[in-house]
């Protein structure tokens, strides 16, 4: 069975080396919609695949990190990166260009980290991430599956090179969340959200 949870955020970026000059040479923003699709062949004690309320904590916090911020590509011009970080307190630096395709791959890896690190509390079994859909506009989206997220052909994504600004980290329920996920520490879903 598949379940879907929709998240939204506003974000600005530049996608260097793309075909259109508007996109590759100018900071611009989008009203993103992110669909997280989970699957399992089992239901938990509440007869759910995974309680939607549980997605309102760590998964939502990581996706919400992009809201009202600028997403930067670490391979961009150093002067540009420095200027953006100087004039914005909400930014995320990625080791890949922030296209919708790469957003879907990055968010897939982030959500999967949360699921793998989460100690289930209500009989959830074999809950896996099916895919992530990132709507960049009303008419266009990218959908990443596991094979896309880990594809060497599309470029490996080193999660250790994702950097969240201090402002972003300070808004999480645990400012060390990303470090804990990278370290493989177990996080516990609260029994009541």
Short mmCIF file of C-alpha atoms in Angstrom, two decimals:
data_model
loop_
_atom_site.label_atom_id
_atom_site.label_comp_id
_atom_site.label_asym_id
_atom_site.label_seq_id
_atom_site.Cartn_x
_atom_site.Cartn_y
_atom_site.Cartn_z
CA UNK A 1 0.00 0.00 0.00
CA UNK A 2 1.15 3.52 -0.81
CA UNK A 3 0.48 6.59 1.31
CA UNK A 4 1.29 10.18 0.36
CA UNK A 5 1.99 13.31 2.39
CA UNK A 6 2.27 16.73 0.75
CA UNK A 7 4.65 19.44 1.99
CA UNK A 8 5.14 22.99 0.65
CA UNK A 9 7.95 25.52 0.72
CA UNK A 10 9.06 28.73 -0.98
CA UNK A 11 12.67 28.79 -2.16
CA UNK A 12 15.07 30.67 -4.40
CA UNK A 13 17.92 29.29 -6.49
CA UNK A 14 19.95 29.54 -9.68
CA UNK A 15 20.38 26.45 -11.84
CA UNK A 16 23.71 27.04 -13.60
CA UNK A 17 24.39 25.60 -17.06
CA UNK A 18 20.75 24.92 -17.85
CA UNK A 19 19.35 25.82 -21.28
CA UNK A 20 17.43 28.98 -20.39
CA UNK A 21 19.23 32.19 -19.43
CA UNK A 22 16.43 33.24 -17.09
CA UNK A 23 17.05 30.12 -15.03
CA UNK A 24 20.84 29.88 -15.30
CA UNK A 25 21.77 33.54 -14.81
CA UNK A 26 19.18 34.89 -12.40
CA UNK A 27 18.11 34.20 -8.84
CA UNK A 28 14.48 33.18 -9.00
CA UNK A 29 12.00 31.46 -6.75
CA UNK A 30 9.35 28.78 -6.82
CA UNK A 31 6.45 27.65 -4.69
CA UNK A 32 7.50 24.03 -4.30
CA UNK A 33 5.26 21.12 -3.44
CA UNK A 34 6.91 17.92 -2.25
CA UNK A 35 5.08 14.61 -2.18
CA UNK A 36 6.52 11.94 0.11
CA UNK A 37 5.23 8.48 -0.84
CA UNK A 38 5.75 5.69 1.68
CA UNK A 39 4.86 2.04 1.23
CA UNK A 40 4.45 -1.13 3.20
CA UNK A 41 2.67 -4.45 2.91
CA UNK A 42 1.71 -4.17 6.59
CA UNK A 43 -0.42 -1.93 8.78
CA UNK A 44 0.57 -0.81 12.28
CA UNK A 45 -1.44 -1.09 15.50
CA UNK A 46 -3.58 1.85 14.34
CA UNK A 47 -4.19 0.07 11.02
CA UNK A 48 -2.03 2.59 9.16
CA UNK A 49 1.13 2.20 7.08
CA UNK A 50 2.68 5.14 8.95
CA UNK A 51 0.82 7.78 10.95
CA UNK A 52 0.79 11.03 8.97
CA UNK A 53 1.28 12.86 12.27
CA UNK A 54 4.76 11.33 12.58
CA UNK A 55 5.80 13.05 9.36
CA UNK A 56 5.12 16.42 10.99
CA UNK A 57 8.32 16.25 13.02
CA UNK A 58 11.68 15.28 11.49
CA UNK A 59 10.60 14.83 7.87
CA UNK A 60 8.69 18.11 7.90
CA UNK A 61 11.53 19.93 9.65
CA UNK A 62 14.07 18.85 7.04
CA UNK A 63 11.83 19.74 4.10
CA UNK A 64 10.81 23.00 5.80
CA UNK A 65 14.53 23.89 6.03
CA UNK A 66 14.25 25.06 2.42
CA UNK A 67 11.31 27.40 3.12
CA UNK A 68 11.98 31.11 2.66
CA UNK A 69 15.62 30.41 1.98
CA UNK A 70 18.05 30.17 -0.87
CA UNK A 71 19.49 26.89 -2.03
CA UNK A 72 23.08 27.10 -3.18
CA UNK A 73 25.27 24.73 -5.19
CA UNK A 74 28.71 24.28 -3.62
CA UNK A 75 30.23 24.24 -7.13
CA UNK A 76 29.03 27.78 -7.88
CA UNK A 77 31.24 30.86 -7.94
CA UNK A 78 32.78 31.33 -4.46
CA UNK A 79 32.08 35.08 -4.50
CA UNK A 80 28.39 34.41 -5.22
CA UNK A 81 28.19 31.82 -2.42
CA UNK A 82 29.84 34.20 0.03
CA UNK A 83 27.51 37.07 -0.91
CA UNK A 84 24.38 34.95 -0.59
CA UNK A 85 25.45 33.65 2.82
CA UNK A 86 26.33 37.18 3.94
CA UNK A 87 22.91 38.57 3.01
CA UNK A 88 20.66 35.66 3.97
CA UNK A 89 20.37 33.79 7.24
CA UNK A 90 18.32 30.94 5.73
CA UNK A 91 20.33 28.97 3.21
CA UNK A 92 21.20 25.39 2.36
CA UNK A 93 24.31 24.46 0.42
CA UNK A 94 24.08 21.29 -1.67
CA UNK A 95 26.83 19.35 -3.44
CA UNK A 96 24.57 19.32 -6.54
CA UNK A 97 22.82 22.04 -8.51
CA UNK A 98 19.35 22.78 -7.07
CA UNK A 99 17.25 21.65 -10.04
CA UNK A 100 13.91 19.96 -9.40
CA UNK A 101 15.56 16.68 -10.36
CA UNK A 102 18.34 17.10 -7.81
CA UNK A 103 15.92 18.37 -5.15
CA UNK A 104 13.91 15.15 -5.56
CA UNK A 105 17.08 13.04 -5.19
CA UNK A 106 18.37 15.01 -2.18
CA UNK A 107 15.01 14.96 -0.39
CA UNK A 108 14.70 11.23 -1.10
CA UNK A 109 18.03 10.61 0.65
CA UNK A 110 17.09 12.90 3.56
CA UNK A 111 13.71 11.26 4.16
CA UNK A 112 15.23 7.80 3.84
CA UNK A 113 17.82 8.76 6.50
CA UNK A 114 14.97 9.72 8.84
CA UNK A 115 13.11 6.45 8.21
CA UNK A 116 16.25 4.31 8.71
CA UNK A 117 17.12 6.14 11.93
CA UNK A 118 13.62 6.12 13.41
CA UNK A 119 12.73 3.67 16.15
CA UNK A 120 9.17 2.71 15.32
CA UNK A 121 6.74 2.85 18.24
CA UNK A 122 3.40 1.50 17.06
CA UNK A 123 4.04 -1.76 15.24
CA UNK A 124 5.07 -0.15 11.95
CA UNK A 125 6.75 -2.77 9.74
CA UNK A 126 8.84 -2.59 6.61
CA UNK A 127 7.91 1.02 5.91
CA UNK A 128 9.99 2.17 2.95
CA UNK A 129 10.22 5.29 0.87
CA UNK A 130 8.63 4.65 -2.53
CA UNK A 131 9.48 7.99 -4.16
CA UNK A 132 9.67 11.74 -3.81
CA UNK A 133 7.91 14.09 -6.21
CA UNK A 134 9.08 17.71 -6.31
CA UNK A 135 6.71 20.11 -8.09
CA UNK A 136 8.70 23.17 -9.08
CA UNK A 137 5.76 24.75 -10.90
CA UNK A 138 2.09 23.92 -11.44
CA UNK A 139 2.99 22.19 -14.70
CA UNK A 140 6.35 20.57 -14.01
CA UNK A 141 7.74 18.10 -11.50
CA UNK A 142 10.54 15.58 -11.00
CA UNK A 143 10.04 12.21 -9.35
CA UNK A 144 12.92 10.29 -7.79
CA UNK A 145 12.92 6.63 -6.94
CA UNK A 146 15.60 4.76 -4.96
CA UNK A 147 17.61 3.93 -8.10
CA UNK A 148 17.63 7.63 -9.05
CA UNK A 149 18.70 8.80 -5.60
CA UNK A 150 21.69 6.44 -5.61
CA UNK A 151 22.49 6.68 -9.32
CA UNK A 152 26.16 7.16 -10.13
CA UNK A 153 25.13 8.10 -13.66
CA UNK A 154 23.28 11.13 -12.25
CA UNK A 155 26.15 11.91 -9.87
CA UNK A 156 26.62 10.69 -6.33
CA UNK A 157 25.23 12.89 -3.58
CA UNK A 158 27.49 13.12 -0.54
CA UNK A 159 25.11 13.85 2.34
CA UNK A 160 28.07 15.00 4.44
CA UNK A 161 28.42 17.96 2.07
CA UNK A 162 24.90 19.27 2.69
CA UNK A 163 25.22 22.33 4.90
CA UNK A 164 22.32 24.00 6.68
CA UNK A 165 22.75 27.57 7.91
CA UNK A 166 22.74 28.27 11.63
CA UNK A 167 19.33 29.92 11.33
CA UNK A 168 17.85 26.79 9.74
CA UNK A 169 19.37 24.46 12.35
CA UNK A 170 18.18 26.68 15.21
CA UNK A 171 14.56 26.19 14.10
CA UNK A 172 14.66 22.38 14.32
CA UNK A 173 13.32 20.64 17.43
CA UNK A 174 16.89 19.29 17.77
CA UNK A 175 19.56 21.60 16.31
CA UNK A 176 21.84 18.55 15.92
CA UNK A 177 19.26 16.56 13.92
CA UNK A 178 21.26 16.41 10.68
CA UNK A 179 24.50 15.49 12.45
CA UNK A 180 22.68 12.72 14.33
CA UNK A 181 21.13 11.38 11.13
CA UNK A 182 24.52 11.37 9.39
CA UNK A 183 26.03 9.54 12.35
CA UNK A 184 23.30 6.90 12.15
CA UNK A 185 21.98 7.65 15.63
CA UNK A 186 18.55 6.27 16.44
CA UNK A 187 15.82 8.85 16.79
CA UNK A 188 12.56 8.04 18.50
CA UNK A 189 9.20 9.13 17.17
CA UNK A 190 7.15 10.56 19.99
CA UNK A 191 4.20 8.41 21.00
CA UNK A 192 1.91 11.44 20.78
CA UNK A 193 2.50 14.25 18.30
#
